[in-house]
XYZ file of C-alpha atoms in Angstrom:
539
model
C 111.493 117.208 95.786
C 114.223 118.112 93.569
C 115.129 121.877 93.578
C 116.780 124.235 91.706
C 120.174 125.899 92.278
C 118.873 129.890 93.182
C 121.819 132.168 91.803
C 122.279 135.458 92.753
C 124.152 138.509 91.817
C 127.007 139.445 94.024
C 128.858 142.953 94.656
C 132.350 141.690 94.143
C 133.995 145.334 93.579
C 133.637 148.939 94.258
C 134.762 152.272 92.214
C 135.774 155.236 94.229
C 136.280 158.157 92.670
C 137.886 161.359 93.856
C 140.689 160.059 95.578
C 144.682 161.153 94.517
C 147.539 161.448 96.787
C 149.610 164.038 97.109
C 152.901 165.001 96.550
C 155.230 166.517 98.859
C 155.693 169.327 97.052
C 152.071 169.562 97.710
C 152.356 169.937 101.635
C 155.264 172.692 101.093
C 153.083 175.053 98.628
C 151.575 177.882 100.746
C 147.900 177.673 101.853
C 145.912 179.821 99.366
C 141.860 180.636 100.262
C 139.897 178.509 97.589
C 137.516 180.976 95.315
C 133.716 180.545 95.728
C 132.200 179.031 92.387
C 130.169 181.174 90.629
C 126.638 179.029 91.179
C 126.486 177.178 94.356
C 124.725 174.149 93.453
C 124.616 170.632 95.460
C 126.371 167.989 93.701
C 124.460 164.866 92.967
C 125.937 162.224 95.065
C 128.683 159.194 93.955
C 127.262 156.099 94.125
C 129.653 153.105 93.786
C 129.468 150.939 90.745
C 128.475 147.425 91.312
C 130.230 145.336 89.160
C 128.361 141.760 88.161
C 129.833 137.863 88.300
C 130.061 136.365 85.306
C 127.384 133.836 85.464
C 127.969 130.419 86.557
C 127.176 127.302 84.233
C 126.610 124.085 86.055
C 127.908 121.108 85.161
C 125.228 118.741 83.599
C 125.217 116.638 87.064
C 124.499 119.813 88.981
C 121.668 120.559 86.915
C 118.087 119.910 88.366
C 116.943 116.450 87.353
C 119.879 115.519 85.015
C 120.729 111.969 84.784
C 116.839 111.749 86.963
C 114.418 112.031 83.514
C 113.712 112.985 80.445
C 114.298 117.469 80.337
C 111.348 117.356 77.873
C 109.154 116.856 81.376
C 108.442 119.184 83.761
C 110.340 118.833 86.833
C 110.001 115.459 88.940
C 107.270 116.114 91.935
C 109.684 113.767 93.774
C 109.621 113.286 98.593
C 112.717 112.554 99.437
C 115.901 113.987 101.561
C 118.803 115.319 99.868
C 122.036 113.419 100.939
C 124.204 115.793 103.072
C 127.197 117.233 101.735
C 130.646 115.882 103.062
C 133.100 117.674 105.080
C 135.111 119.979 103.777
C 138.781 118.850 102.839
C 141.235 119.523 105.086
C 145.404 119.036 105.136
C 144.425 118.820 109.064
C 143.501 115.000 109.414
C 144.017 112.390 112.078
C 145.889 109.455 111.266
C 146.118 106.616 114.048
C 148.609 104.679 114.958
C 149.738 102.075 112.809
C 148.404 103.559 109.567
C 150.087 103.928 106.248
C 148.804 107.253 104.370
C 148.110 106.925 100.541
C 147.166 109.806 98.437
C 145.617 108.522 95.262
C 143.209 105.885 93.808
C 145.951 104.080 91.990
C 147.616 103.282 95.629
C 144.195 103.039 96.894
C 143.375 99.628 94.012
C 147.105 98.107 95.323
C 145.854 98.866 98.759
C 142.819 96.547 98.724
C 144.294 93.632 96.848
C 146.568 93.082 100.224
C 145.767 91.525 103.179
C 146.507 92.414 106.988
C 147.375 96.518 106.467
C 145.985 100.181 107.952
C 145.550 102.324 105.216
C 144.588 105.895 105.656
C 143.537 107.562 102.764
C 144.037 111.534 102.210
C 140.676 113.115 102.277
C 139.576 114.591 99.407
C 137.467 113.765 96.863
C 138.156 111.121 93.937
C 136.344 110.217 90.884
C 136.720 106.538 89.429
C 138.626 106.933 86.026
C 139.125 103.239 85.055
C 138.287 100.028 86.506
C 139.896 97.195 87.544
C 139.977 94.027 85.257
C 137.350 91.730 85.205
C 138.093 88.311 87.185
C 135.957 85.206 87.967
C 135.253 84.555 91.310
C 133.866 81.383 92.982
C 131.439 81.335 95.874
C 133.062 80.702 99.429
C 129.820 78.944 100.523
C 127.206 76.207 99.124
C 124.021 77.169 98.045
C 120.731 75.381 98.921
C 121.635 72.631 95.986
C 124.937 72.421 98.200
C 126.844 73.540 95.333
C 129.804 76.548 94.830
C 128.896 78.697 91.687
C 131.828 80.324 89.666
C 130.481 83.935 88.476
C 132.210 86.575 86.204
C 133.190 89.732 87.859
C 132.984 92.822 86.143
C 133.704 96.262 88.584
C 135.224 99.380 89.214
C 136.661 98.158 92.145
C 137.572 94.522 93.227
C 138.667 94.021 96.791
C 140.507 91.406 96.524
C 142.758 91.759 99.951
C 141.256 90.588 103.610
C 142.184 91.218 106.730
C 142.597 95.274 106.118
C 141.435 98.126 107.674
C 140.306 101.409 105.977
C 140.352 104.844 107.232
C 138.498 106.896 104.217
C 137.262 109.575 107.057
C 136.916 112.623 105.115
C 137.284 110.818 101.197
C 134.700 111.168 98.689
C 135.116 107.755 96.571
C 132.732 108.908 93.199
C 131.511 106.377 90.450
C 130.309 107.980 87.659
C 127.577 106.655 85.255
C 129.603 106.977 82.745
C 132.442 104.681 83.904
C 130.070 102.352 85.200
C 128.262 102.296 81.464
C 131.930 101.180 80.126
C 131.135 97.421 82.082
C 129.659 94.045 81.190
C 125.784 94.819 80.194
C 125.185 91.052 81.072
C 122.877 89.780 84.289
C 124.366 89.335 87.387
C 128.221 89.695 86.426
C 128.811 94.113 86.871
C 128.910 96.159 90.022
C 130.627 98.881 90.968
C 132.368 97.104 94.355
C 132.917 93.492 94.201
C 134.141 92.927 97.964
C 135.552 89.154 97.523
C 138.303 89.314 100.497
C 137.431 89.042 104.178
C 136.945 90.407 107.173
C 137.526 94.204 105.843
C 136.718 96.897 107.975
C 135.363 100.301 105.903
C 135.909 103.621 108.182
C 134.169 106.779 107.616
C 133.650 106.827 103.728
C 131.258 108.735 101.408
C 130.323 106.707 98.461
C 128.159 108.575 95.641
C 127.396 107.607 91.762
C 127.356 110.483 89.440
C 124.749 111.191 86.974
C 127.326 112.742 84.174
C 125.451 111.236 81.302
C 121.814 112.418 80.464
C 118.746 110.136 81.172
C 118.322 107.518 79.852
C 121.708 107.356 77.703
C 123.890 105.421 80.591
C 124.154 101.758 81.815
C 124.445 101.439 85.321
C 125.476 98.244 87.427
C 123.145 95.952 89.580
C 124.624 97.134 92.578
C 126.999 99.855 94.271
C 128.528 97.060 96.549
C 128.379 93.111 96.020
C 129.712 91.430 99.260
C 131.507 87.934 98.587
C 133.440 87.415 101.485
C 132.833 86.795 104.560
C 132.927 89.096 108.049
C 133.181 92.684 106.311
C 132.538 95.621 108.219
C 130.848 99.231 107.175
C 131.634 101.356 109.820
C 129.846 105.060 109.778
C 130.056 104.976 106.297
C 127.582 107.449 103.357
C 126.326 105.839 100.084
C 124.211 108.276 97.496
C 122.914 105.872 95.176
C 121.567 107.113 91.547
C 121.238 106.309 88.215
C 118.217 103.654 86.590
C 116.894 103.217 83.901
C 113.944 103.304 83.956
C 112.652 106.360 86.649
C 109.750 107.530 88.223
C 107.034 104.954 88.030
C 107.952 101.822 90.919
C 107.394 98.468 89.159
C 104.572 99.822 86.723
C 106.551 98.946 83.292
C 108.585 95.580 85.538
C 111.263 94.566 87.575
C 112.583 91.898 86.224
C 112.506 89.286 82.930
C 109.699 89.814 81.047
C 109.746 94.463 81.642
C 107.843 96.482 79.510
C 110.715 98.279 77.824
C 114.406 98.655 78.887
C 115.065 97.764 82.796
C 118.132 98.509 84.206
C 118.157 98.462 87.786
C 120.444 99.681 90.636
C 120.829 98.959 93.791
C 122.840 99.749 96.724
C 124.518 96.579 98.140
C 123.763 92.914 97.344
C 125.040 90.052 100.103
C 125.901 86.949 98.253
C 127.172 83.719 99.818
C 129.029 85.672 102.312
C 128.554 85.627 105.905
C 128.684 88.243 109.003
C 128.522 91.505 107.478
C 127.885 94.312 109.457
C 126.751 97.291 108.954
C 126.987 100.532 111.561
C 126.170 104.102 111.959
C 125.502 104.050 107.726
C 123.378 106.579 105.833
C 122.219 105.659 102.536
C 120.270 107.596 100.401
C 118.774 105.861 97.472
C 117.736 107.344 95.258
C 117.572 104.869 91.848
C 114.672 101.786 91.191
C 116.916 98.963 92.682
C 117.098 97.488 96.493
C 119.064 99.240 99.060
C 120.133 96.283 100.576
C 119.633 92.940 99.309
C 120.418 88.805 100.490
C 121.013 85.773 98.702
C 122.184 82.413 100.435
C 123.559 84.417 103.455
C 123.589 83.102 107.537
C 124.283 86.528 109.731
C 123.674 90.021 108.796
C 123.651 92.579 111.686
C 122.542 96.559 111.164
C 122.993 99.048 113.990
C 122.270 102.909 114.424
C 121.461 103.158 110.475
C 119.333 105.228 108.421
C 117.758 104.339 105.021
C 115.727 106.610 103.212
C 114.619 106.282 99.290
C 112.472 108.445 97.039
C 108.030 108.538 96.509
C 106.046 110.468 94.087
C 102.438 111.234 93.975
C 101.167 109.421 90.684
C 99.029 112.412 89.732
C 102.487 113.697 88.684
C 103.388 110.847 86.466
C 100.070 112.364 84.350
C 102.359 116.037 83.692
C 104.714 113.746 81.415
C 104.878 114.910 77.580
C 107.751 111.826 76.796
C 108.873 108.701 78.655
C 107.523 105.229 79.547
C 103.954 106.524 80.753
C 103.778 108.424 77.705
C 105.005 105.288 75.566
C 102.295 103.140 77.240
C 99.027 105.465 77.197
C 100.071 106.209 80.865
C 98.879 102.863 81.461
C 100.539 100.177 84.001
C 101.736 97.054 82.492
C 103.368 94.833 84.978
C 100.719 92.147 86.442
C 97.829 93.260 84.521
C 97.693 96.329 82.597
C 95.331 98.710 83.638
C 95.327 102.972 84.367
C 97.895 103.750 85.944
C 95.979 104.964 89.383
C 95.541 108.193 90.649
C 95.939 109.873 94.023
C 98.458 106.811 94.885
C 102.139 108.189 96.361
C 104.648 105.358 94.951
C 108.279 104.430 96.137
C 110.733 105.187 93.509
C 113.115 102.316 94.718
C 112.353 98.623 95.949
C 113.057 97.117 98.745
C 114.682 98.807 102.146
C 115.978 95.513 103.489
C 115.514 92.205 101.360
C 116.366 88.522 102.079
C 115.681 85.984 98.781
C 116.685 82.607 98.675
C 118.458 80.542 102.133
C 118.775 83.727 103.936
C 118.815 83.046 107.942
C 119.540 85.303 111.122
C 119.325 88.864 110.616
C 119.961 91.708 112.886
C 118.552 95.233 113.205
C 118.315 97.277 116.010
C 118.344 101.160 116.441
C 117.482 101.821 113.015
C 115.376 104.112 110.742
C 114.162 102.699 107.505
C 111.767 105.201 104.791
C 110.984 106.188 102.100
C 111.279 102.712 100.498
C 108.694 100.021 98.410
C 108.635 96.971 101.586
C 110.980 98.585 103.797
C 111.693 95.229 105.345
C 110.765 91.554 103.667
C 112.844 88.964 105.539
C 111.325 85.205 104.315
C 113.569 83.125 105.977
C 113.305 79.288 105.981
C 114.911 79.196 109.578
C 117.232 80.825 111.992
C 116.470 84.196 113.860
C 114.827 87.924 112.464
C 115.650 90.575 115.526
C 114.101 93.924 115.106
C 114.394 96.079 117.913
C 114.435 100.067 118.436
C 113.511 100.003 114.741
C 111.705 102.708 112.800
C 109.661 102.826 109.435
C 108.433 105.901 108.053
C 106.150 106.833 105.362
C 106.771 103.262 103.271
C 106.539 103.027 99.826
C 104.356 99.340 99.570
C 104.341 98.032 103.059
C 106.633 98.821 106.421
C 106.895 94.805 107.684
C 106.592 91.516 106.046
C 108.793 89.096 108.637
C 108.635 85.589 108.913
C 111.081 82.059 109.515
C 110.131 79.047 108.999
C 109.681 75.928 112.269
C 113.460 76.367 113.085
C 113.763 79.677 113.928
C 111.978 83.054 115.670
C 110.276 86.262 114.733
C 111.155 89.086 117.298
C 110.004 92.433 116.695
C 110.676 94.029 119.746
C 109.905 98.050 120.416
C 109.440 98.881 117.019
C 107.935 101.576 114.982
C 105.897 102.731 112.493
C 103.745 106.000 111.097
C 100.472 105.114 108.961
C 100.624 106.992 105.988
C 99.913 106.341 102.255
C 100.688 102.498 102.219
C 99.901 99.304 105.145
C 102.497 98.739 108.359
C 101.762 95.042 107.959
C 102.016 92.284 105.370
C 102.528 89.306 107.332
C 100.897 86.888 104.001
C 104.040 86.635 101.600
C 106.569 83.751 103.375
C 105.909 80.920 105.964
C 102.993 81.720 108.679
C 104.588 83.137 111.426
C 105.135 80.693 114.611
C 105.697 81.804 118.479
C 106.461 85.102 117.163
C 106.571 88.488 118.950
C 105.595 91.567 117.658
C 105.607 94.772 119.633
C 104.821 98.028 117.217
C 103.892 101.765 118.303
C 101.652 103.458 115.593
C 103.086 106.775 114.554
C 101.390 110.157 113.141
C 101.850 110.013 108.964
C 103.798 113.901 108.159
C 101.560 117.142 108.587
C 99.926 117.440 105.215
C 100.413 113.478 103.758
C 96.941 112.774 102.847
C 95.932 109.100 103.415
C 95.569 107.041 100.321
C 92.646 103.743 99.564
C 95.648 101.838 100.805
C 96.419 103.404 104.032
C 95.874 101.482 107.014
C 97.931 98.974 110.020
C 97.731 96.516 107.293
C 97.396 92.678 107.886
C 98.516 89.802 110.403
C 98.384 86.074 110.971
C 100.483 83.832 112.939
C 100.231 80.784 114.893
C 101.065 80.760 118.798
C 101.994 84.346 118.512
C 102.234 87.888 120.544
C 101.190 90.946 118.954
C 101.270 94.467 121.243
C 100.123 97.696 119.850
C 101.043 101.001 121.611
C 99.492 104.088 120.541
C 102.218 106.800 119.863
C 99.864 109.214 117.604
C 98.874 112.917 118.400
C 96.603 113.534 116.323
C 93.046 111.160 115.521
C 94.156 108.850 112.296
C 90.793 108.464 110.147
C 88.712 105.885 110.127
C 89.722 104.063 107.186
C 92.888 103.999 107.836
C 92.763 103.250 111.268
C 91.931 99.455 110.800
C 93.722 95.981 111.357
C 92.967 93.377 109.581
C 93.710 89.772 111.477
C 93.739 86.636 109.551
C 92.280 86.743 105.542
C 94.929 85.443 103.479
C 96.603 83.266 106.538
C 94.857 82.566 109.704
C 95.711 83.344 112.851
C 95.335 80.701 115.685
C 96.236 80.715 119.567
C 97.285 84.198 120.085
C 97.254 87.106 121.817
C 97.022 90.691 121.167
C 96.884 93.600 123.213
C 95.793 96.484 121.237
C 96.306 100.043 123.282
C 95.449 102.376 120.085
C 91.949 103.447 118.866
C 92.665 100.802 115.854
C 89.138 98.872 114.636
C 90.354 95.018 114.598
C 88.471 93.013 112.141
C 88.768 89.438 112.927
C 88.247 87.546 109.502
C 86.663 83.947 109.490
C 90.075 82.232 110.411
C 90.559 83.846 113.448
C 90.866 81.170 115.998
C 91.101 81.096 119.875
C 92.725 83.963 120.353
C 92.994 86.527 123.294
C 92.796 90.296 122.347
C 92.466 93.037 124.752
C 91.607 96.193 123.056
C 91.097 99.814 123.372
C 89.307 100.084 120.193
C 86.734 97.936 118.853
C 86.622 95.211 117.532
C 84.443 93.032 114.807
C 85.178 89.289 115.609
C 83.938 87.331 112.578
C 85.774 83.944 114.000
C 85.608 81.738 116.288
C 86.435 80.772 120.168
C 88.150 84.124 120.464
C 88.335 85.894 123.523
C 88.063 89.524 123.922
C 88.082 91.713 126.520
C 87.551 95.917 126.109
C 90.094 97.907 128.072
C 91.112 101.371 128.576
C 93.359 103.345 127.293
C 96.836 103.505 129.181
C 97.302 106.873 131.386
């Protein structure tokens, strides 16, 4: 939730009275006995006076929920984690061997149109003035119609320069709204990094946008970071993402042609026709309706020891509005079929978590912590690999997994996490049935004091020839309604096995078909030539 900034009033002096030195004609005057006053009386004592700080005025960024909403509304009833501040600045900085120190953002543009340098940046932190000029830039790969599109670039930034390492340990790179609001308003053409060169290596940076413009009077770009080129490296790097128009209500009013209003999305990083990036040790925090990371006609993507989190509010909230969309619309939902907007619902306040859209193949995530966002991971591929392993979803905004390839390629969700709380772990129904897949998941606790919504439960799976292991990693009893699986329904699910360690009531729908399940809980077999055998919980 966002918070206010508590000030408080500091002693910053003290008067002391009484006090004169002497002279030294003083200390040669002879000692004289000192007369007794006429009334002895106590004297009150001398307190010192404490003096006040002039009071502090924010600047409108620093301001609880500027840039967020509308200041008519009371303030956003909003679950997320506040981004960490960066290290302080220091003169005292390493710089390795082989690396050229810069101490500005005008060296810093030069620096990334070159190829094959070290540059060390100064720490400190630096907000975006200009941008660079606009540029057209065509694709380095073929897209499924095996053709090469040529796309205007408009940006802050274009990294033009491959081959280049970047040491930004300790630098604060800031994009303001209002800089970004200065770019091309047209679809698909401005973000704030346009990475075109390859095989760039990004060391230690914090990226953040800057809401200095009040809500909703600012543009924003489609993404923080558009990757064009291929092999690119993000290396323990922080990204604060803010700033959308509109706030505070998921995909309610739209997300795309045909919105209810103005839509102008944001999102952290987009992949397009580029290959191999990687991403390690990143935090981002999003924190604006747009995806946090997003692919398009991409083969390799690999994500190791990060952490994505995003935004959710309770829709009773939305209900406290006096001016906005809600209000605009009778605080009614438009997009798919308008309706109340429902109550006692919690919401994401972003999209996706991780994203794969048209001729996306073998992805990569291991060691990672994904919450707080709408389908924290929808990967539809048409082939090639999905790895999940030592991967962890918490509190998810729509669902926590939808993964699936298509005949040439494999599913393998391997020690993987999730917590059941307002929204379903699984939504295996969007992209091609899944085929000799694996899929290992321990079921989590939701937070102390989340209370489960109509839409809370382990969600639903189908597959073909598949492996599905549940291990029960709760401490608490989950209730009953949530504490369901549904198998088959919108996809069947044939020649399978599950072992099911939790408490978890499996409901076998009508397409259920020779299949093995061993289960700890019950389960209601509505299909056919299945299988099952009750076990016991493991010790």
């Amino acid at each position: 939730m966002y918070k206010g900034i508590v000030l408080s009033v500091l002693t910053v002096g003290v008067l002391l009275a009484g006090c004169k030195e002497k002279s030294q004609d003083e200390d040669l005057q002879p000692v004289r006995p000192k007369p007794e006053p006429a009334v002895k009386e106590k004297l009150p004592e001398l307190k010192p006076t404490v003096k006040a700080e002039p009071v502090v005025v924010l600047k409108p960024e620093e301001q609880p929920g500027f840039g967020f909403q509308f200041a008519e509304n009371p303030l956003m009833e909003v679950v997320a984690h506040e981004p960490p501040e960066p290290d302080p600045v220091t003169d005292d900085f390493e710089v390795r061997p082989g690396y050229v120190v810069i101490d500005s953002l005008d060296q810093f543009r030069q620096a990334i149109k070159l190829s094959g340098k070290k540059i060390r940046l100064k720490p400190g932190v630096y907000r975006a003035e200009k941008t660079d000029p606009p540029m057209e830039f065509t694709a380095l790969h073929d897209d499924e119609k095996g053709e090469r599109q040529t796309v205007q670039q408009d940006h802050i930034f274009a990294v033009t320069g491959s081959n280049n390492y970047f040491d930004l340990r300790g630098v604060v790179i800031e994009t303001p709204v209002s800089l970004q609001s200065t770019l091309s308003r047209k679809v698909h053409v401005a973000d704030s990094w346009h990475i075109n060169g390859a095989n760039n290596t990004f060391i230690g940076g914090y990226f953040r946008n800057v809401l200095d413009k009040p809500y909703p009077d600012f543009f924003v770009t489609e993404c923080e970071f558009e990757i064009c080129g291929d092999g690119n490296t993000f290396y323990d790097c922080t990204f604060v993402i803010k700033g959308s128009i509109p706030y505070g209500y998921t995909d309610f009013y739209g997300k795309g042609s045909g919105s209810h209003g103005r839509l102008n999305k944001h999102s952290f990083m987009s992949i397009l026709n580029a290959n191999d990036t990687t991403l390690i040790g990143c935090k981002v925090y999003q924190q604006s309706f747009g995806h946090c990371l997003h692919f398009h006609n991409v083969d390799g993507v690999t994500v190791k020891d990060c952490y994505f989190t995003g935004a959710l509010r309770p829709t009773n909230d939305i209900f406290k509005e006096k001016v906005g969309r809600a209000v605009d619309y009778n605080f009614e939902m438009m997009y798919r079929k308008q309706q109340p907007i429902p109550r006692d619902w919690m919401i994401p306040l972003t999209e996706d978590g991780i994203r794969a859209y048209n001729n996306v193949r073998n992805i990569t995530v291991t060691d990672t912590t994904v919450e707080r966002l709408r389908g924290c991971f929808q990967l539809l591929c048409p082939e090639g690999d999905i790895v999940l392993e030592n991967v962890t979803v918490l509190e998810c905004g729509d669902f926590a997994y939808d993964l699936s390839v298509g005949d040439n390629g494999k599913v393998v969700m391997k020690n993987c996490k999730s917590d059941v709380a307002y929204n379903p772990v699984f939504n295996l129904t969007r992209g091609a049935q899944p085929t000799d897949a694996f899929f290992e998941l321990t079921v989590l606790d939701p937070p102390e004091g989340a209370i489960v919504t109509e839409r809370s439960s382990l969600g639903i799976i189908c597959g073909e020839d598949c492996e599905f292991i549940f291990h029960d990693g709760t401490t608490r009893p989950l209730p009953a309604s949530a504490n369901r699986l549904q198998c088959g329904g919108k996809r069947g699910l044939k020649d399978s096995k599950i072992t099911n360690h939790t408490t978890a009531t499996l409901v076998l729908a009508s397409n259920v078909e020779n299949c093995y399940i061993k289960s700890v809980g019950p389960v209601e077999d509505n299909g056919r030539r299945n299988r099952i055998v009750q076990i016991k919980p493991p010790k």
